[in-house]
Coordinates of C-alpha atoms in Angstrom, one line a residue:
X1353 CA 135.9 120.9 146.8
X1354 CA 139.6 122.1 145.8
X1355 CA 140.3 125.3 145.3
X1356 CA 140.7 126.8 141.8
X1357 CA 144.1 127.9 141.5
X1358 CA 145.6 130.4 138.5
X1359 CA 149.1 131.5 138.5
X1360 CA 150.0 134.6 136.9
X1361 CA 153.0 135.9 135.7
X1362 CA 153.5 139.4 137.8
X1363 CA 155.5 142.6 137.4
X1364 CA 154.2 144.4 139.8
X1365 CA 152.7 147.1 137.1
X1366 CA 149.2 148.2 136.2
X1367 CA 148.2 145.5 134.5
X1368 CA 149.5 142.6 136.3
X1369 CA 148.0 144.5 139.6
X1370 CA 144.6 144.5 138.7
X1371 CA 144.7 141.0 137.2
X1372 CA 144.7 139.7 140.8
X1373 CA 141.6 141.1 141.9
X1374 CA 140.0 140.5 137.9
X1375 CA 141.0 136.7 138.1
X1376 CA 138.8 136.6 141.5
X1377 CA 136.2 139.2 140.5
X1378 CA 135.9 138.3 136.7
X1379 CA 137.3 134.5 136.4
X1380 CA 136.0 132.8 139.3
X1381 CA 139.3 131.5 140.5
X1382 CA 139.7 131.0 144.2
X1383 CA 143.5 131.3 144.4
X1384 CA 145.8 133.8 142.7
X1385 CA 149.4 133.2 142.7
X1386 CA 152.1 135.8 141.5
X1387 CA 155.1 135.0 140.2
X1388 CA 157.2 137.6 139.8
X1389 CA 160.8 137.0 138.0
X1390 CA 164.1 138.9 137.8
X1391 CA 165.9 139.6 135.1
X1392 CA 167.8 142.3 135.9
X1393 CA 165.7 145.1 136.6
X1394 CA 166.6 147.3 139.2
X1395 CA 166.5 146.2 142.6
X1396 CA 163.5 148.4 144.3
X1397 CA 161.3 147.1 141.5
X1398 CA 162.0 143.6 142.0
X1399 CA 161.5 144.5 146.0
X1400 CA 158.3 146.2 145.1
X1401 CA 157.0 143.4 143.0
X1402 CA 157.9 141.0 145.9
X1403 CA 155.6 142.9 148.6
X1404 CA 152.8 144.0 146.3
X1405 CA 152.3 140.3 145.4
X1406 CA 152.7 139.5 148.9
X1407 CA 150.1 142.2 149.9
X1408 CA 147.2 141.7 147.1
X1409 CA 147.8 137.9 146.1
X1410 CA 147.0 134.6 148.2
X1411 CA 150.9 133.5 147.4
X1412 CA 154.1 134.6 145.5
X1413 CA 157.2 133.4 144.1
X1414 CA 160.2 135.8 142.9
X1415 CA 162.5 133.9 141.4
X1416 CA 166.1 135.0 140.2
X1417 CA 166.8 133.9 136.7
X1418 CA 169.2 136.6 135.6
X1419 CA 172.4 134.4 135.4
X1420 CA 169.8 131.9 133.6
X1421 CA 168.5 135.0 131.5
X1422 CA 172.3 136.0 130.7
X1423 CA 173.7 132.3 129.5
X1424 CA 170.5 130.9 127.9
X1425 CA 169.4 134.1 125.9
X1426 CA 171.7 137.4 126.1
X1427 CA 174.5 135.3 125.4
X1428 CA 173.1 133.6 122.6
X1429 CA 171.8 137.0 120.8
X1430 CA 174.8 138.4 121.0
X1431 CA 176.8 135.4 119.1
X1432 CA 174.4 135.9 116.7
X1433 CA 174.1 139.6 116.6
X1434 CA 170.7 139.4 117.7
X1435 CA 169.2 142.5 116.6
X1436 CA 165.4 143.4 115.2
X1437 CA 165.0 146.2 112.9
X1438 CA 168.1 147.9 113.6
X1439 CA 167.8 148.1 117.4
X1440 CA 169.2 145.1 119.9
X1441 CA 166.1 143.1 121.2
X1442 CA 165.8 142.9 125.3
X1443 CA 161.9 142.4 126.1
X1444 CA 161.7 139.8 123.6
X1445 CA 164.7 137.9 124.8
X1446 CA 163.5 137.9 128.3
X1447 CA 159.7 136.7 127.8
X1448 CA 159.8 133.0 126.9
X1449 CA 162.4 132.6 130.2
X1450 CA 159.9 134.5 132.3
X1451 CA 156.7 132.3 131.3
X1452 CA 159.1 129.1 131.8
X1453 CA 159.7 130.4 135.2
X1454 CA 155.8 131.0 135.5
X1455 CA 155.2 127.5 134.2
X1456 CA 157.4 125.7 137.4
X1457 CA 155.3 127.6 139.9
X1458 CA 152.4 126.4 137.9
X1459 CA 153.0 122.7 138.2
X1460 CA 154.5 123.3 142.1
X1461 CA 151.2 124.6 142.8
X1462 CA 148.9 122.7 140.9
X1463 CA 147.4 125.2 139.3
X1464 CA 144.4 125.0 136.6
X1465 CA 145.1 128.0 134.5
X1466 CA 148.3 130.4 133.5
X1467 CA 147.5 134.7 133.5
X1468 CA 149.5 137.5 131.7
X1469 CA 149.0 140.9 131.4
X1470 CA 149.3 141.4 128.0
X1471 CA 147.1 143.3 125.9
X1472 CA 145.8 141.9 122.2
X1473 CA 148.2 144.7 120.6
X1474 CA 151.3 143.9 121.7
X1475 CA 154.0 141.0 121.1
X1476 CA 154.6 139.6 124.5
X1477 CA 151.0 138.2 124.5
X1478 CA 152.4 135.9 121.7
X1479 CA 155.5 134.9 123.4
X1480 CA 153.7 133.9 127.0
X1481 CA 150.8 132.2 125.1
X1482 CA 153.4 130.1 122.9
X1483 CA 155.1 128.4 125.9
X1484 CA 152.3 128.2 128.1
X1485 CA 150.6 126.2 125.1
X1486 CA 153.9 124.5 125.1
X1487 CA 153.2 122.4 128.6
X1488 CA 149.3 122.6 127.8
X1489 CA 148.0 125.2 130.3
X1490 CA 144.7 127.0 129.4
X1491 CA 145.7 131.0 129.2
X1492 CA 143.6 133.9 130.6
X1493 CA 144.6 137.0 129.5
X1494 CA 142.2 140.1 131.2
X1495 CA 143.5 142.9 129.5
X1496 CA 143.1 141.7 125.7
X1497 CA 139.7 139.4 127.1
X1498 CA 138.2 142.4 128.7
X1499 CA 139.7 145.1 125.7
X1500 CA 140.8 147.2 128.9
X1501 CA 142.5 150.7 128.1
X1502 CA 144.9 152.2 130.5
X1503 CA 142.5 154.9 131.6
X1504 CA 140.6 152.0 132.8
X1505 CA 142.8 150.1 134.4
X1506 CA 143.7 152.8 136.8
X1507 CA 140.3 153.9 137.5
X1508 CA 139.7 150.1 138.4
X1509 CA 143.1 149.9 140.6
X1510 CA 142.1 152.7 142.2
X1511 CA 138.8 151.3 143.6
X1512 CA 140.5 148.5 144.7
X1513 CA 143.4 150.3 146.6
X1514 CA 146.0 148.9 144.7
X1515 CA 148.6 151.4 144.4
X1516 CA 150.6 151.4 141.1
X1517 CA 153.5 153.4 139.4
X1518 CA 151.5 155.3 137.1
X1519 CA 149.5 158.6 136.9
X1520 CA 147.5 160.1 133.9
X1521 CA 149.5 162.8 132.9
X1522 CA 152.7 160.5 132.3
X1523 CA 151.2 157.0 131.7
X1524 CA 154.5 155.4 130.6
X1525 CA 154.6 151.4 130.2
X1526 CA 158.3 150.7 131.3
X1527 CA 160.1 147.2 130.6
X1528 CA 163.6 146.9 132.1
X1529 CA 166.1 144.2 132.1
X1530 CA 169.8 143.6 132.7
X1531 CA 170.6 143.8 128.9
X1532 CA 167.5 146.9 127.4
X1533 CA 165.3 149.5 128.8
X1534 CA 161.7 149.9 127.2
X1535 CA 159.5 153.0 127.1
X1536 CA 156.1 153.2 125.3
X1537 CA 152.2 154.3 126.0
X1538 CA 150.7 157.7 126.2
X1539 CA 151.7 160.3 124.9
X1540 CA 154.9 158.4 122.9
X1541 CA 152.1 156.4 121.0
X1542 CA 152.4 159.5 118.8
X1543 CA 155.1 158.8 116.3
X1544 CA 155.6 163.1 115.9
X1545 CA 155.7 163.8 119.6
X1546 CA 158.8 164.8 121.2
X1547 CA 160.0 162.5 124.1
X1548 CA 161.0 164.2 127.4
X1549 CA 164.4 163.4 128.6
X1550 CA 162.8 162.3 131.8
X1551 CA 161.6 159.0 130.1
X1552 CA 165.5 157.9 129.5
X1553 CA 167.3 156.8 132.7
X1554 CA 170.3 154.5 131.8
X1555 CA 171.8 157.1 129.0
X1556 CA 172.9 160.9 129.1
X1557 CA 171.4 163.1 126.6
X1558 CA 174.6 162.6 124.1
X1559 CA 175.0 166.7 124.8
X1560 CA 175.7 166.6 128.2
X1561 CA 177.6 163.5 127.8
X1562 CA 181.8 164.2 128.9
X1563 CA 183.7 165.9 126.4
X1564 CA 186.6 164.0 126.9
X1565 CA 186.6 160.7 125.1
X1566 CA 186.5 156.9 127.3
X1567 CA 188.6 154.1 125.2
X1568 CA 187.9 150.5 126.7
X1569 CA 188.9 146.9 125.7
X1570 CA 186.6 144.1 125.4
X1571 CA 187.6 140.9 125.5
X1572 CA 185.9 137.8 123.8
X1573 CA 186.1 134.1 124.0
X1574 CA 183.9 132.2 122.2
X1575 CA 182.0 134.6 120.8
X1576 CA 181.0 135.8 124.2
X1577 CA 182.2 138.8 126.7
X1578 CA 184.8 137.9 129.2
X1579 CA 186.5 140.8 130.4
X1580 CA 186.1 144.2 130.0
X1581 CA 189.2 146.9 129.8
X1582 CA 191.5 143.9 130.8
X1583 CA 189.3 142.6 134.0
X1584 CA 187.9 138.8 133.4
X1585 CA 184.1 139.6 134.5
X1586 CA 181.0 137.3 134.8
X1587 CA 178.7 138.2 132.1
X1588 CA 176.3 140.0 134.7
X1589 CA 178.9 141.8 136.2
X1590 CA 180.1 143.0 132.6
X1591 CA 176.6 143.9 131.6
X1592 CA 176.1 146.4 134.2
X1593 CA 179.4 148.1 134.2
X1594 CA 178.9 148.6 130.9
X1595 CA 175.8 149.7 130.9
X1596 CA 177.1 152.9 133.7
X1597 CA 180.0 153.4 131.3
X1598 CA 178.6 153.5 127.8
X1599 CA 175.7 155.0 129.4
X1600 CA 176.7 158.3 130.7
X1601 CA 178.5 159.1 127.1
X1602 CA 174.6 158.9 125.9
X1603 CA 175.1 155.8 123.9
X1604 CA 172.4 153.5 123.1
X1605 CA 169.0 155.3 122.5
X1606 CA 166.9 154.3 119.6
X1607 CA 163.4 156.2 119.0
X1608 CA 161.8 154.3 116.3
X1609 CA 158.4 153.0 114.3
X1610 CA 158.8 148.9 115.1
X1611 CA 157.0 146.5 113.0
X1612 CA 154.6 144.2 115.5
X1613 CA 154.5 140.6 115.0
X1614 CA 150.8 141.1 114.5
X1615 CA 151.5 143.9 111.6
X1616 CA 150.8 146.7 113.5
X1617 CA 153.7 149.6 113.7
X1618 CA 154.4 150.7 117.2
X1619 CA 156.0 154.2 118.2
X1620 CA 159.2 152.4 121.1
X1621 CA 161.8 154.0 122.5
X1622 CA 164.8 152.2 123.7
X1623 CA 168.0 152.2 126.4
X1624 CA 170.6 149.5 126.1
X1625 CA 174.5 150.9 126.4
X1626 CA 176.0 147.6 126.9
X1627 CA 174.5 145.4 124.2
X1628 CA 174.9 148.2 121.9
X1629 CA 178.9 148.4 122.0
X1630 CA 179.0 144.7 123.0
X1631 CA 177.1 143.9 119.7
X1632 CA 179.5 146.5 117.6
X1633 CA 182.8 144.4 119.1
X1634 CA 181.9 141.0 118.6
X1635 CA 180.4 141.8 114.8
X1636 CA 183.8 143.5 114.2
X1637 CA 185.8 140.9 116.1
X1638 CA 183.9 137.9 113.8
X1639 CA 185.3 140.2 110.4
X1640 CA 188.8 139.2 111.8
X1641 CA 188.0 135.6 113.0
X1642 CA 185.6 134.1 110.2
X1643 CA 186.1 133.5 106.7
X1644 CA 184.5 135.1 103.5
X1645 CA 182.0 132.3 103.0
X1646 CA 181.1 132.1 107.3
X1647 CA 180.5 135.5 107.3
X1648 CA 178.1 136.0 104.0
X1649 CA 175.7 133.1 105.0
X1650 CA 175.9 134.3 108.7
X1651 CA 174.0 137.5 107.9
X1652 CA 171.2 135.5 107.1
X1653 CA 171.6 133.3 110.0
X1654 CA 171.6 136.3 112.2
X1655 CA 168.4 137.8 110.3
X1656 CA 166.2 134.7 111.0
X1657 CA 167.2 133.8 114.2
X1658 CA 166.5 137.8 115.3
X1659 CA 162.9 137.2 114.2
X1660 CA 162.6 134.3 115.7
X1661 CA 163.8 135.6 118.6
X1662 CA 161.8 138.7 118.6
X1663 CA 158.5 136.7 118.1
X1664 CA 159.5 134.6 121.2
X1665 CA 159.9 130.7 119.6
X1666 CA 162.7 129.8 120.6
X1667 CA 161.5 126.3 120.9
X1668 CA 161.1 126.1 117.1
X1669 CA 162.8 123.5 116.1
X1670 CA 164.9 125.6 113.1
X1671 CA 166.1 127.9 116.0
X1672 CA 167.7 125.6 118.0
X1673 CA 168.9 124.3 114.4
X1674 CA 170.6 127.9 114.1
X1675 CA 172.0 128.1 117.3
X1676 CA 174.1 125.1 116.5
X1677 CA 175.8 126.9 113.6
X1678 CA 175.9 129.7 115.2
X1679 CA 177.9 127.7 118.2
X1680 CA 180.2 126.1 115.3
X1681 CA 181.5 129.6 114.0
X1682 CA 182.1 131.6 117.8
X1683 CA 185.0 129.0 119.0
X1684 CA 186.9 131.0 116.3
X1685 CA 185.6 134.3 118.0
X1686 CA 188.3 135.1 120.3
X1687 CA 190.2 138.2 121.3
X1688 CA 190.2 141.9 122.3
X1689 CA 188.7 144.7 120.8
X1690 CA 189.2 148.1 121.7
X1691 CA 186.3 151.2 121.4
X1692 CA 186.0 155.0 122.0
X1693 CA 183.2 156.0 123.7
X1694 CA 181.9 160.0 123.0
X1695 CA 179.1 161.5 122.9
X1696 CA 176.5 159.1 121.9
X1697 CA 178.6 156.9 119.6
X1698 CA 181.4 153.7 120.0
X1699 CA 183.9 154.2 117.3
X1700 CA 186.0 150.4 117.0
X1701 CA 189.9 151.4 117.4
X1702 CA 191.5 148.0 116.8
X1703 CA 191.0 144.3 117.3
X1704 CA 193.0 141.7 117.7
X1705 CA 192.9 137.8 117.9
X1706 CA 194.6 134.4 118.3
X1707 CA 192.6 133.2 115.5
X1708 CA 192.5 136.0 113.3
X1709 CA 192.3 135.2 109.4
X1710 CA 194.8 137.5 108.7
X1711 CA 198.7 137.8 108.2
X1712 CA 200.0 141.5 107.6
X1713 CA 202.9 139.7 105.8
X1714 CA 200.6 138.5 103.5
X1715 CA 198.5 141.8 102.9
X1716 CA 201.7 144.2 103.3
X1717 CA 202.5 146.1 99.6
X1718 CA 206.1 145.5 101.2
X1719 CA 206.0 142.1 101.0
X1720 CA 207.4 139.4 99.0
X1721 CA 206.1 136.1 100.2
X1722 CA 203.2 136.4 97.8
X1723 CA 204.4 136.0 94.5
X1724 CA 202.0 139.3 92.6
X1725 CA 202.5 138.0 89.4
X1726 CA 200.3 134.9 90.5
X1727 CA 197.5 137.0 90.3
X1728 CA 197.7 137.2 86.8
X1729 CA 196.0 134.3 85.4
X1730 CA 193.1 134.9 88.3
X1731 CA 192.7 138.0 86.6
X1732 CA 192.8 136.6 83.1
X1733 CA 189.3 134.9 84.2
X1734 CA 187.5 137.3 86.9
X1735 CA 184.5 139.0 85.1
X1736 CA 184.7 136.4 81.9
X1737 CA 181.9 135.7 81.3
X1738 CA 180.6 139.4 81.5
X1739 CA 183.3 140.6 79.2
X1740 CA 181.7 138.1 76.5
X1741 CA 178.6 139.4 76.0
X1742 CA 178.9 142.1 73.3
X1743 CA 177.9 145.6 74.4
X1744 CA 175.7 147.7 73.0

């Protein structure tokens, strides 16, 4: 008889950790494989993910989909400004490339059954479940299953020696990747309490950020990062420069209440330096290079293809519909713009383009080339039909 064989996506965390042993104990499967996938996060987690699946799982994969994660999906959100309520998305982007990832290994290893560690309160369940549907796998998912809490989970890790990079006293759930850093759980699931400045490790607390004030350049082509203060960089490469420069002036936090796909509201806290002054240049850069009309029915654009983004369907047919307009209006996104960076904030200093929509001959009060007195008869009908209804 063939062994049963489940393939679970892995982080290395405390919930993926004791899904290994759960998936044996609880599930009946006879082979666990991990799959762990970077994305960017730092290097000693990806190593640690890499052994622990190694030590406590019958085989594992870690597969490097970062210049994947940046072309397919950072690049994309930031064309379109990709943002969900008022903060730039990371997690989200990252999970429908990691369960794709997840799904190869699946077929390579002719697996019955896909795993997550996702809980039934979160968003990311929704987002692994909606692409492993996609190729028809049957999903097990122990922690929403099994309603496990975190106290739970470590009790149980513990029994099993399965050593994992939490305690009780500072139970945070951290998500990192090349473009956002996460923090939630314990004692930040209260929306009053006050986060420690030991949660944040990508930004300086904006106080103790330099006094002195950093201007770059960023350039654009196509609606996407090229070069940054003059350099032509990869858009990896960019990323995490960025992310040490804009970071140490303490830019990019956000401690908010998030609306959940599933209604709930979730206390988050957020790191992302880079997307945050990489989002402010290209939104400013698209004022210069689009017209009136592009730019009024892109906001919408944006909006909806940020939730769909967020809730992880990014095979639904209307964003991939999206993404082709969205493609149409960045080859007119190119150029430079310039930023200071101080204390917690990117200010935009100038911009310039190739294909600007602009001519300062035309717009100059000093200029001739534009006959004023042609804006006469305009003005004779702007606001007609309002001036005809009698007031009262």
């Amino acid at each position: 008889m063939s062994e049963k064989t489940v393939v679970l996506s892995f982080s290395g965390g405390l919930d993926t950790s004791i899904c290994v042993p759960l998936l044996k104990e609880r599930y009946g499967y006879d082979r666990v494989v991990t799959v762990a996938v970077d994305v960017g996060q730092p290097g000693d987690e990806v190593k640690m993910a890499t052994e622990k699946g190694r030590l406590i799982a019958d085989a594992h994969y870690t597969i490097d989909a970062t210049e994947k994660f940046v072309q397919n999906h950072i690049f994309p959100a930031i064309k379109a400004n990709g943002s969900y309520e008022g903060y730039p998305m990371g997690t989200s982007l990252a999970r429908p490339l990691i369960a794709e990832e997840t799904v190869a290994i699946a077929k390579k290893e002719g697996a019955l059954a896909l795993a997550h560690g996702c809980t039934g309160k979160g968003n990311d369940q929704l987002r692994f479940d909606f692409i492993f549907r996609l190729h028809g796998y049957e999903i097990i998912a122990p922690m929403r299953e099994m309603n496990l809490t975190r106290e739970w989970e470590i009790d149980y890790a513990g029994q099993h020696n399965i050593p994992v990079p939490v305690v009780k006293d500072k139970p945070w759930s951290i998500d990192e990747n090349i473009w956002s850093r996460s923090i939630e759980g314990g004692l930040l699931e209260d929306p009053a309490y006050h986060p420690p400045d030991e949660i944040y490790h990508w930004t300086t607390n904006p106080r103790d950020a330099p006094d002195t004030p950093e201007k770059i350049s960023i350039g654009f082509a196509q609606g996407v990062p090229v070069a940054l203060n003059g350099e032509a960089m990869d858009g990896r490469s960019l990323i995490r420069k960025l992310n040490v420069i804009a970071g140490r002036h303490g830019i990019g936090r956000n401690d908010m209440v998030e609306d959940r796909i599933l209604g709930l509201k979730a206390r988050e806290n957020y790191e992302h330096p880079a997307a945050t002054v990489i989002l402010a240049a290209h939104k400013d850069l698209e004022r210069l290079c689009l017209t009136r009309q592009e730019l009024a029915f892109k906001v919408g654009v944006d909006e909806k293809w940020s939730e769909l983004a967020y809730m992880g369907l990014v095979h639904e047919p209307l964003y991939h519909a999206l993404n082709a307009f969205i493609d149409t209006t960045q080859k007119r996104v190119n150029g430079n713009v310039d930023l200071e960076l101080y204390k917690g904030n990117c200010r935009i200093l100038g911009r310039s383009s190739p294909d600007a929509i602009y001519s300062d001959d035309l717009v100059s009060f000093d200029s001739t080339t534009l006959d004023q007195a042609h804006a006469i008869g305009y003005s004779v009908f702007f606001g007609l039909q309002a001036r005809m209804i009698p007031k009262k």
